[in-house]
Amino acid sequence: MNIDHIVVRYGELALKGKNRSHFEKLLLANIRKVLKPFPGVTAKRIQGRIIVHLHGADETPIQEALKNVFGIYSFSLAMQVENDVDTIKEGALFFIEKLHPNVKTFKVSARRANKGFPVQSQQLNHLIGGHILRALDGAIKVDVHQPELELSIDVRDAGTYITGGAIEAAKGLPVGASGKVLHMLSGGIDSPVAAHMLMGRGAQIEMLHFHSPPYTNERAKQKVLDLTKELTKYGTSIKVHLVPFTDIQTHIHKEVPSNYEMTIMRRMMLRIADAFAQKNGILAISNGESLGQVASQTLQSMNTINEVTTLPVIRPLIAIDKETTIAYAKRIGTYETSILPYEDCCTIFLPTDSKTKPKREGAAKFEQYVEIEKKCEDALNRIETVHINAYEGSSSVENLF
Amino acid sequence: MIYLDNSATTKPYPEVLTLYTTISSQYFGNPSSLHSVGMEAEQVLNHARKKIAHFLSCQKEQLLFTSGGTEANVLAIKGIVTKEKSAHMITTTVEHASVYETVRQLEDAGHEVTYLQGDAFGRVTVEQVKDAIKKNTVLVSIGHVQGELGTIQPIQELAEMLSAYPRIQFHVDAVQSLLKVPIGSLSNIDLMTLSSHKIHGTNGTGLLYAKNPSLVKPILYGGGQEQSLRPGSEHVAGIACFAKALEMGASVANKEQERLLSLRKLVIHELEQIKGVFINSPVSNSAPHILNVSIPAIKAEVLVQSLSQEKIYVSTQSACSTKTGAPSRILLGAGHDRQRAETAIRISLSFLTTEEEMTTCIKALKRLVPKLQEVT
């Protein structure tokens, strides 16, 4: 006897009417991506459910992988046994002893879709419940109103399915259901959290990262790839677009007074993001900004920076405090990587006298001295794109062993 | 060749050797260097560390890589005891030399040690350890599987008992048990020693798991590697091979443990038919890969040499102690007499040992033992 499959349920997306089949297919594809590291394990769609077949694989790591996938509401471990009363009794007992050894109350809910099966549902409830009570000898009781575990027995033509005990998963919408967002990923604590929040609402994220070699090093770039890799656990592959930014930064440093350097640097970043998004049919830009957290994240600063784009700039963390963000980052597994101390392009050349209340007019004035179009186009042409898969190492090293 | 000295060291898996060559030739940088060659080596190291942490279900930060099991044992013991003024520690009479000699040295330096003698297999009880606890006890160091006898110590029960004494650190030398005998939860184990070359990795790489590394004081000083607790450039290729060997071994460990147990049972059954043979290892509740027997009237060394001429390689005692020529300290420590200790041989198996090899070995013993007994 073995736990041989997992019944996956989806909540919210079932409400989405005509798009339902599209969502289901997306969810199935995302589930298959996180199952790639488990050879032999398969997933398929049946009426209103997705079934993951274990084919002998250990269910523990697979449960962990499924818990992360957005769009899954809950899932239950299950087993299929032959349509034979004694086998069903044995299976039900095995199920409780293996998966729910500490449960104190239970009830059996049998259904009989296979009307040829000689024992009726009610009778089956009694037979199985009685068997469990006798075998566990006082360690468990029946409670038909509020049982800790509802053991479901489903007799069908192909066999009887035993399941029970729903495990909650990530909920939300399957990644990809809401279209694409271009996310500005710096490598700090905030931006991966913001990306995760958007993924939970079905956004397919593409990362845009600005790096400035030799001022930022290879480790900083790898950090961004590692963070993205961590986010692929939540049910999709992610593209990372690496923008070479050294030239623009040194140019700004030379041409712009130090108190406006940061504002103009951010405007250049947003211009590049805007152009890249337009070119690739992406309808929104997102980042990890939070109101009042640093000089560039004041309302005045956001107002000035936002002037250069007409795309919506989504800021999921705008009203979230730092402690909450840190706790979130720890929960999703990005914190440890985020705090690695490498220079990023926001920390190099950082002037001490940055304006916390920059004005649009001020920025426009100093940008007269900046070769905006030429520099942006040049950077866009030199973007390097890396595909990060949930199931492959993010570096050649991880594929070595 | 029939190699049955696997408790001394194992033959590396071919995949491990391939990986060693690849990493030594392509990722040879120092992981602490700033440039990209260093960064790639650092990635190898991080990846290996992550894999091992995943296998042990612990945090990456709880792993301190060392030059081997000996250094990890010394780091665990000295790292805890020497920072105290006059501390007391508890160990057993059947520990590996790296534990025993370190403890002796601490004793010379003014610390106090209780050496517990267990039963005829060296196995101690929870009560014995509990009774030995004093006000100034800071460390209990007990090996999981005894390397000469295969005795399994009741680690989880000890850990649970010791969890009531938060100031006592519990150190477990698990070098001989890794992948052979499951140790169970790490939750009440404070320090644990592992080594790569006992599981078909390469030698020169061990590690100390420390639940709370900040409680350990370094025994070597230098750079900031391994949280400054074990400075020195990391042995990147060796550590990667450790991760690889662990992964390969773990995937077959359950099956292999059962296979080795039944092989061992077969060997015991056959050896019992040779006149006068004493089985020194516990027959049940023992590590599946170690079997220690004494054959009276034949000096162990003579038997080892005779088998060696037939390309069958067994050992007399822990490889670290054979060169002293003295009778096995472990057998004496388990209460056996000198003759029994002088005539003991250890047959130790690995995941690569076959049934055929064991049959050949038994046949050779059956042939050689009566012949050698005639001479002596």
Short mmCIF file of N, CA and C in Angstrom, two decimals, chain B residues 208-351:
data_model
loop_
_atom_site.label_atom_id
_atom_site.label_comp_id
_atom_site.label_asym_id
_atom_site.label_seq_id
_atom_site.Cartn_x
_atom_site.Cartn_y
_atom_site.Cartn_z
N LEU B 208 32.12 19.66 10.64
CA LEU B 208 31.50 19.70 11.95
C LEU B 208 30.17 20.43 11.80
N TYR B 209 29.09 19.72 12.15
CA TYR B 209 27.80 20.38 12.25
C TYR B 209 27.74 21.01 13.64
N ALA B 210 27.43 22.27 13.71
CA ALA B 210 27.29 22.92 15.01
C ALA B 210 25.93 23.60 15.05
N LYS B 211 25.10 23.16 15.98
CA LYS B 211 23.76 23.75 16.06
C LYS B 211 23.87 25.26 16.27
N ASN B 212 24.80 25.65 17.14
CA ASN B 212 25.03 27.07 17.37
C ASN B 212 26.53 27.34 17.24
N PRO B 213 26.99 27.67 16.01
CA PRO B 213 28.42 27.81 15.78
C PRO B 213 29.08 28.86 16.69
N SER B 214 28.32 29.83 17.14
CA SER B 214 28.95 30.89 17.93
C SER B 214 29.44 30.39 19.29
N LEU B 215 29.02 29.19 19.68
CA LEU B 215 29.49 28.64 20.96
C LEU B 215 30.85 27.96 20.83
N VAL B 216 31.29 27.76 19.57
CA VAL B 216 32.56 27.05 19.34
C VAL B 216 33.69 28.07 19.21
N LYS B 217 34.82 27.78 19.86
CA LYS B 217 35.98 28.65 19.74
C LYS B 217 36.93 28.02 18.72
N PRO B 218 37.52 28.82 17.84
CA PRO B 218 38.41 28.21 16.84
C PRO B 218 39.65 27.59 17.46
N ILE B 219 40.20 26.58 16.79
CA ILE B 219 41.48 26.02 17.24
C ILE B 219 42.59 26.42 16.27
N LEU B 220 42.21 26.93 15.12
CA LEU B 220 43.19 27.45 14.16
C LEU B 220 42.86 28.93 13.94
N TYR B 221 43.87 29.72 13.66
CA TYR B 221 43.62 31.13 13.42
C TYR B 221 44.17 31.52 12.07
N GLY B 222 43.50 32.44 11.41
CA GLY B 222 43.92 32.86 10.09
C GLY B 222 42.87 33.76 9.48
N GLY B 223 42.37 33.39 8.29
CA GLY B 223 41.40 34.23 7.60
C GLY B 223 40.00 34.07 8.17
N GLY B 224 39.05 34.62 7.47
CA GLY B 224 37.69 34.63 7.99
C GLY B 224 36.81 33.50 7.49
N GLN B 225 37.43 32.48 6.86
CA GLN B 225 36.62 31.41 6.29
C GLN B 225 35.84 30.65 7.36
N GLU B 226 34.75 30.03 6.94
CA GLU B 226 33.90 29.23 7.84
C GLU B 226 33.61 30.02 9.11
N GLN B 227 33.14 31.23 8.93
CA GLN B 227 32.78 32.13 10.04
C GLN B 227 33.94 32.33 11.00
N SER B 228 35.16 32.28 10.47
CA SER B 228 36.40 32.42 11.25
C SER B 228 36.59 31.27 12.24
N LEU B 229 35.75 30.26 12.18
CA LEU B 229 35.88 29.14 13.12
C LEU B 229 36.82 28.07 12.59
N ARG B 230 37.00 28.06 11.27
CA ARG B 230 37.95 27.12 10.70
C ARG B 230 38.58 27.84 9.50
N PRO B 231 39.52 28.74 9.79
CA PRO B 231 40.14 29.49 8.70
C PRO B 231 41.01 28.59 7.82
N GLY B 232 41.38 29.13 6.68
CA GLY B 232 42.16 28.36 5.70
C GLY B 232 41.33 28.25 4.44
N SER B 233 41.98 28.30 3.29
CA SER B 233 41.24 28.21 2.01
C SER B 233 40.46 26.91 1.98
N GLU B 234 39.21 26.99 1.60
CA GLU B 234 38.38 25.79 1.60
C GLU B 234 38.83 24.80 0.53
N HIS B 235 38.72 23.54 0.82
CA HIS B 235 39.05 22.48 -0.14
C HIS B 235 37.82 22.26 -1.03
N VAL B 236 37.70 23.13 -2.02
CA VAL B 236 36.46 23.19 -2.79
C VAL B 236 36.12 21.86 -3.47
N ALA B 237 37.11 21.28 -4.16
CA ALA B 237 36.83 20.03 -4.88
C ALA B 237 36.43 18.92 -3.91
N GLY B 238 37.13 18.86 -2.79
CA GLY B 238 36.82 17.83 -1.79
C GLY B 238 35.42 17.99 -1.23
N ILE B 239 35.04 19.24 -0.99
CA ILE B 239 33.71 19.51 -0.42
C ILE B 239 32.62 19.17 -1.45
N ALA B 240 32.87 19.51 -2.71
CA ALA B 240 31.91 19.17 -3.76
C ALA B 240 31.75 17.65 -3.86
N CYS B 241 32.88 16.95 -3.74
CA CYS B 241 32.83 15.49 -3.81
C CYS B 241 32.09 14.91 -2.60
N PHE B 242 32.21 15.56 -1.48
CA PHE B 242 31.48 15.15 -0.28
C PHE B 242 29.96 15.21 -0.58
N ALA B 243 29.55 16.34 -1.15
CA ALA B 243 28.12 16.51 -1.47
C ALA B 243 27.67 15.45 -2.47
N LYS B 244 28.52 15.20 -3.45
CA LYS B 244 28.18 14.23 -4.49
C LYS B 244 28.07 12.81 -3.90
N ALA B 245 29.07 12.45 -3.09
CA ALA B 245 29.08 11.11 -2.50
C ALA B 245 27.86 10.92 -1.58
N LEU B 246 27.55 11.99 -0.88
CA LEU B 246 26.41 11.94 0.04
C LEU B 246 25.11 11.72 -0.74
N GLU B 247 24.99 12.46 -1.82
CA GLU B 247 23.79 12.35 -2.64
C GLU B 247 23.67 10.95 -3.25
N MET B 248 24.79 10.46 -3.78
CA MET B 248 24.75 9.13 -4.40
C MET B 248 24.47 8.06 -3.35
N GLY B 249 25.13 8.19 -2.20
CA GLY B 249 24.96 7.19 -1.15
C GLY B 249 23.55 7.21 -0.57
N ALA B 250 23.02 8.43 -0.38
CA ALA B 250 21.71 8.56 0.25
C ALA B 250 20.62 7.89 -0.60
N SER B 251 20.81 7.92 -1.91
CA SER B 251 19.77 7.38 -2.78
C SER B 251 19.68 5.85 -2.68
N VAL B 252 20.74 5.22 -2.17
CA VAL B 252 20.68 3.75 -2.06
C VAL B 252 20.82 3.27 -0.61
N ALA B 253 20.95 4.23 0.32
CA ALA B 253 21.31 3.87 1.70
C ALA B 253 20.36 2.84 2.33
N ASN B 254 19.06 3.08 2.21
CA ASN B 254 18.10 2.16 2.86
C ASN B 254 18.28 0.73 2.39
N LYS B 255 18.36 0.62 1.05
CA LYS B 255 18.50 -0.70 0.46
C LYS B 255 19.82 -1.34 0.87
N GLU B 256 20.89 -0.53 0.84
CA GLU B 256 22.22 -1.03 1.15
C GLU B 256 22.35 -1.47 2.60
N GLN B 257 21.70 -0.71 3.49
CA GLN B 257 21.79 -1.07 4.90
C GLN B 257 21.24 -2.49 5.11
N GLU B 258 20.14 -2.77 4.46
CA GLU B 258 19.54 -4.10 4.59
C GLU B 258 20.42 -5.17 3.96
N ARG B 259 20.97 -4.84 2.78
CA ARG B 259 21.83 -5.80 2.09
C ARG B 259 23.06 -6.11 2.93
N LEU B 260 23.70 -5.07 3.49
CA LEU B 260 24.91 -5.28 4.28
C LEU B 260 24.59 -6.08 5.55
N LEU B 261 23.43 -5.80 6.15
CA LEU B 261 23.05 -6.54 7.35
C LEU B 261 22.94 -8.03 7.05
N SER B 262 22.35 -8.34 5.89
CA SER B 262 22.18 -9.77 5.60
C SER B 262 23.52 -10.40 5.21
N LEU B 263 24.39 -9.63 4.55
CA LEU B 263 25.74 -10.14 4.25
C LEU B 263 26.49 -10.42 5.55
N ARG B 264 26.36 -9.48 6.49
CA ARG B 264 27.06 -9.59 7.76
C ARG B 264 26.56 -10.82 8.53
N LYS B 265 25.27 -11.04 8.45
CA LYS B 265 24.67 -12.18 9.12
C LYS B 265 25.25 -13.49 8.56
N LEU B 266 25.36 -13.50 7.24
CA LEU B 266 25.92 -14.66 6.56
C LEU B 266 27.35 -14.93 7.02
N VAL B 267 28.14 -13.86 7.09
CA VAL B 267 29.55 -14.01 7.49
C VAL B 267 29.63 -14.52 8.93
N ILE B 268 28.81 -13.95 9.81
CA ILE B 268 28.82 -14.39 11.21
C ILE B 268 28.49 -15.88 11.28
N HIS B 269 27.46 -16.26 10.54
CA HIS B 269 27.05 -17.66 10.53
C HIS B 269 28.21 -18.58 10.11
N GLU B 270 28.91 -18.18 9.07
CA GLU B 270 30.02 -18.99 8.56
C GLU B 270 31.19 -19.00 9.53
N LEU B 271 31.52 -17.85 10.07
CA LEU B 271 32.69 -17.77 10.96
C LEU B 271 32.49 -18.55 12.25
N GLU B 272 31.24 -18.61 12.69
CA GLU B 272 30.94 -19.34 13.92
C GLU B 272 31.28 -20.82 13.77
N GLN B 273 31.40 -21.25 12.53
CA GLN B 273 31.72 -22.66 12.31
C GLN B 273 33.20 -22.93 12.38
N ILE B 274 34.00 -21.86 12.37
CA ILE B 274 35.45 -22.07 12.54
C ILE B 274 35.70 -22.19 14.04
N LYS B 275 36.48 -23.18 14.41
CA LYS B 275 36.65 -23.49 15.82
C LYS B 275 37.29 -22.33 16.57
N GLY B 276 36.71 -22.00 17.70
CA GLY B 276 37.34 -21.04 18.60
C GLY B 276 37.19 -19.58 18.23
N VAL B 277 36.43 -19.30 17.18
CA VAL B 277 36.29 -17.90 16.78
C VAL B 277 35.36 -17.16 17.74
N PHE B 278 35.78 -15.99 18.19
CA PHE B 278 34.91 -15.13 19.02
C PHE B 278 34.40 -13.98 18.19
N ILE B 279 33.10 -13.76 18.26
CA ILE B 279 32.54 -12.58 17.59
C ILE B 279 32.58 -11.44 18.61
N ASN B 280 33.39 -10.43 18.36
CA ASN B 280 33.50 -9.32 19.30
C ASN B 280 32.41 -8.27 19.10
N SER B 281 31.91 -8.16 17.88
CA SER B 281 30.88 -7.16 17.60
C SER B 281 29.54 -7.65 18.11
N PRO B 282 28.64 -6.71 18.44
CA PRO B 282 27.29 -7.13 18.77
C PRO B 282 26.66 -7.81 17.56
N VAL B 283 25.93 -8.89 17.78
CA VAL B 283 25.33 -9.60 16.65
C VAL B 283 24.10 -8.84 16.16
N SER B 284 23.29 -8.38 17.12
CA SER B 284 22.16 -7.54 16.69
C SER B 284 22.38 -6.12 17.21
N ASN B 285 21.55 -5.20 16.73
CA ASN B 285 21.69 -3.78 17.06
C ASN B 285 23.13 -3.32 16.85
N SER B 286 23.64 -3.61 15.66
CA SER B 286 25.01 -3.24 15.33
C SER B 286 25.03 -2.55 13.97
N ALA B 287 26.08 -1.80 13.71
CA ALA B 287 26.24 -1.20 12.38
C ALA B 287 26.32 -2.34 11.36
N PRO B 288 25.75 -2.14 10.19
CA PRO B 288 25.69 -3.26 9.23
C PRO B 288 27.01 -3.54 8.52
N HIS B 289 28.00 -2.67 8.68
CA HIS B 289 29.20 -2.80 7.84
C HIS B 289 30.46 -3.18 8.62
N ILE B 290 30.34 -3.37 9.93
CA ILE B 290 31.55 -3.65 10.71
C ILE B 290 31.41 -4.98 11.45
N LEU B 291 32.43 -5.81 11.31
CA LEU B 291 32.42 -7.08 12.03
C LEU B 291 33.81 -7.33 12.60
N ASN B 292 33.87 -7.49 13.92
CA ASN B 292 35.15 -7.69 14.59
C ASN B 292 35.18 -9.08 15.20
N VAL B 293 36.21 -9.87 14.87
CA VAL B 293 36.30 -11.23 15.43
C VAL B 293 37.71 -11.48 15.96
N SER B 294 37.80 -12.30 16.99
CA SER B 294 39.11 -12.71 17.50
C SER B 294 39.30 -14.19 17.23
N ILE B 295 40.47 -14.52 16.75
CA ILE B 295 40.78 -15.92 16.49
C ILE B 295 41.95 -16.30 17.38
N PRO B 296 41.68 -17.00 18.46
CA PRO B 296 42.71 -17.25 19.45
C PRO B 296 43.91 -17.95 18.83
N ALA B 297 45.05 -17.65 19.36
CA ALA B 297 46.31 -18.25 18.97
C ALA B 297 46.87 -17.70 17.66
N ILE B 298 46.10 -16.88 16.97
CA ILE B 298 46.69 -16.28 15.77
C ILE B 298 46.77 -14.77 15.99
N LYS B 299 47.99 -14.27 16.00
CA LYS B 299 48.14 -12.82 16.12
C LYS B 299 47.44 -12.16 14.94
N ALA B 300 46.69 -11.15 15.22
CA ALA B 300 45.90 -10.49 14.19
C ALA B 300 46.75 -10.11 12.98
N GLU B 301 47.94 -9.59 13.27
CA GLU B 301 48.79 -9.10 12.20
C GLU B 301 49.15 -10.23 11.22
N VAL B 302 49.35 -11.42 11.77
CA VAL B 302 49.72 -12.56 10.93
C VAL B 302 48.58 -12.91 9.97
N LEU B 303 47.39 -12.88 10.51
CA LEU B 303 46.22 -13.20 9.69
C LEU B 303 45.99 -12.13 8.61
N VAL B 304 46.17 -10.90 9.01
CA VAL B 304 46.01 -9.80 8.04
C VAL B 304 47.02 -9.96 6.91
N GLN B 305 48.27 -10.30 7.25
CA GLN B 305 49.30 -10.48 6.21
C GLN B 305 48.97 -11.66 5.31
N SER B 306 48.52 -12.76 5.91
CA SER B 306 48.21 -13.95 5.11
C SER B 306 47.08 -13.67 4.12
N LEU B 307 46.06 -12.97 4.61
CA LEU B 307 44.94 -12.63 3.72
C LEU B 307 45.41 -11.66 2.64
N SER B 308 46.27 -10.77 3.04
CA SER B 308 46.77 -9.76 2.12
C SER B 308 47.50 -10.43 0.95
N GLN B 309 48.20 -11.54 1.23
CA GLN B 309 48.88 -12.27 0.15
C GLN B 309 47.90 -12.80 -0.87
N GLU B 310 46.67 -13.00 -0.42
CA GLU B 310 45.62 -13.47 -1.35
C GLU B 310 44.81 -12.30 -1.90
N LYS B 311 45.33 -11.11 -1.68
CA LYS B 311 44.67 -9.87 -2.14
C LYS B 311 43.30 -9.65 -1.47
N ILE B 312 43.25 -10.09 -0.20
CA ILE B 312 42.05 -9.79 0.59
C ILE B 312 42.51 -8.89 1.72
N TYR B 313 41.89 -7.71 1.80
CA TYR B 313 42.42 -6.72 2.73
C TYR B 313 41.47 -6.43 3.88
N VAL B 314 41.85 -6.93 5.06
CA VAL B 314 41.10 -6.60 6.28
C VAL B 314 42.07 -5.85 7.19
N SER B 315 41.61 -5.48 8.39
CA SER B 315 42.53 -4.73 9.25
C SER B 315 42.52 -5.31 10.65
N THR B 316 43.45 -4.82 11.47
CA THR B 316 43.49 -5.31 12.84
C THR B 316 42.63 -4.44 13.73
N GLN B 317 42.77 -3.16 13.62
CA GLN B 317 42.00 -2.24 14.45
C GLN B 317 41.86 -0.93 13.71
N SER B 318 41.44 0.08 14.38
CA SER B 318 41.32 1.39 13.75
C SER B 318 42.63 1.74 13.06
N ALA B 319 42.57 2.13 11.80
CA ALA B 319 43.77 2.39 11.01
C ALA B 319 44.66 3.42 11.70
N CYS B 320 44.05 4.32 12.44
CA CYS B 320 44.82 5.38 13.09
C CYS B 320 45.69 4.82 14.21
N SER B 321 45.42 3.60 14.66
CA SER B 321 46.14 3.08 15.82
C SER B 321 47.07 1.92 15.49
N THR B 322 46.96 1.34 14.28
CA THR B 322 47.69 0.11 13.98
C THR B 322 49.19 0.28 14.08
N LYS B 323 49.69 1.46 13.77
CA LYS B 323 51.14 1.62 13.71
C LYS B 323 51.80 1.55 15.07
N THR B 324 51.03 1.67 16.12
CA THR B 324 51.61 1.59 17.45
C THR B 324 51.93 0.15 17.84
N GLY B 325 51.31 -0.80 17.16
CA GLY B 325 51.59 -2.20 17.44
C GLY B 325 50.97 -2.73 18.72
N ALA B 326 50.35 -1.88 19.47
CA ALA B 326 49.76 -2.29 20.74
C ALA B 326 48.44 -3.01 20.49
N PRO B 327 47.98 -3.80 21.47
CA PRO B 327 46.67 -4.41 21.29
C PRO B 327 45.59 -3.34 21.24
N SER B 328 44.46 -3.71 20.67
CA SER B 328 43.40 -2.72 20.46
C SER B 328 42.94 -2.06 21.76
N ARG B 329 43.09 -0.75 21.82
CA ARG B 329 42.65 0.01 22.98
C ARG B 329 41.13 -0.11 23.13
N ILE B 330 40.46 -0.25 22.01
CA ILE B 330 39.00 -0.31 22.04
C ILE B 330 38.54 -1.61 22.69
N LEU B 331 39.15 -2.73 22.27
CA LEU B 331 38.73 -4.00 22.86
C LEU B 331 39.07 -4.05 24.34
N LEU B 332 40.24 -3.53 24.68
CA LEU B 332 40.59 -3.45 26.10
C LEU B 332 39.58 -2.54 26.81
N GLY B 333 39.26 -1.45 26.14
CA GLY B 333 38.31 -0.48 26.72
C GLY B 333 36.93 -1.07 26.91
N ALA B 334 36.59 -2.06 26.08
CA ALA B 334 35.29 -2.71 26.22
C ALA B 334 35.38 -3.87 27.21
N GLY B 335 36.54 -4.02 27.85
CA GLY B 335 36.66 -4.98 28.94
C GLY B 335 37.21 -6.34 28.52
N HIS B 336 37.71 -6.47 27.28
CA HIS B 336 38.26 -7.75 26.87
C HIS B 336 39.70 -7.91 27.36
N ASP B 337 40.15 -9.18 27.45
CA ASP B 337 41.52 -9.38 27.91
C ASP B 337 42.51 -9.13 26.78
N ARG B 338 43.79 -9.17 27.17
CA ARG B 338 44.84 -8.81 26.24
C ARG B 338 44.90 -9.76 25.03
N GLN B 339 44.71 -11.05 25.31
CA GLN B 339 44.80 -12.02 24.21
C GLN B 339 43.72 -11.77 23.16
N ARG B 340 42.52 -11.51 23.66
CA ARG B 340 41.40 -11.25 22.75
C ARG B 340 41.68 -9.99 21.93
N ALA B 341 42.27 -9.01 22.60
CA ALA B 341 42.56 -7.74 21.92
C ALA B 341 43.70 -7.87 20.92
N GLU B 342 44.59 -8.81 21.18
CA GLU B 342 45.74 -8.98 20.26
C GLU B 342 45.39 -9.83 19.05
N THR B 343 44.28 -10.54 19.12
CA THR B 343 43.96 -11.47 18.03
C THR B 343 42.71 -11.03 17.26
N ALA B 344 42.37 -9.76 17.41
CA ALA B 344 41.13 -9.28 16.78
C ALA B 344 41.38 -8.75 15.37
N ILE B 345 40.53 -9.16 14.45
CA ILE B 345 40.57 -8.54 13.13
C ILE B 345 39.21 -7.90 12.84
N ARG B 346 39.27 -6.85 12.02
CA ARG B 346 38.05 -6.14 11.66
C ARG B 346 37.80 -6.31 10.16
N ILE B 347 36.61 -6.78 9.85
CA ILE B 347 36.19 -6.89 8.45
C ILE B 347 35.16 -5.80 8.25
N SER B 348 35.45 -4.84 7.40
CA SER B 348 34.46 -3.77 7.22
C SER B 348 34.05 -3.63 5.77
N LEU B 349 32.74 -3.54 5.58
CA LEU B 349 32.13 -3.60 4.25
C LEU B 349 31.74 -2.20 3.76
N SER B 350 31.43 -2.10 2.49
CA SER B 350 30.92 -0.84 1.96
C SER B 350 29.78 -1.14 0.99
N PHE B 351 29.19 -0.06 0.47
CA PHE B 351 28.11 -0.22 -0.50
C PHE B 351 28.59 -0.93 -1.77
#
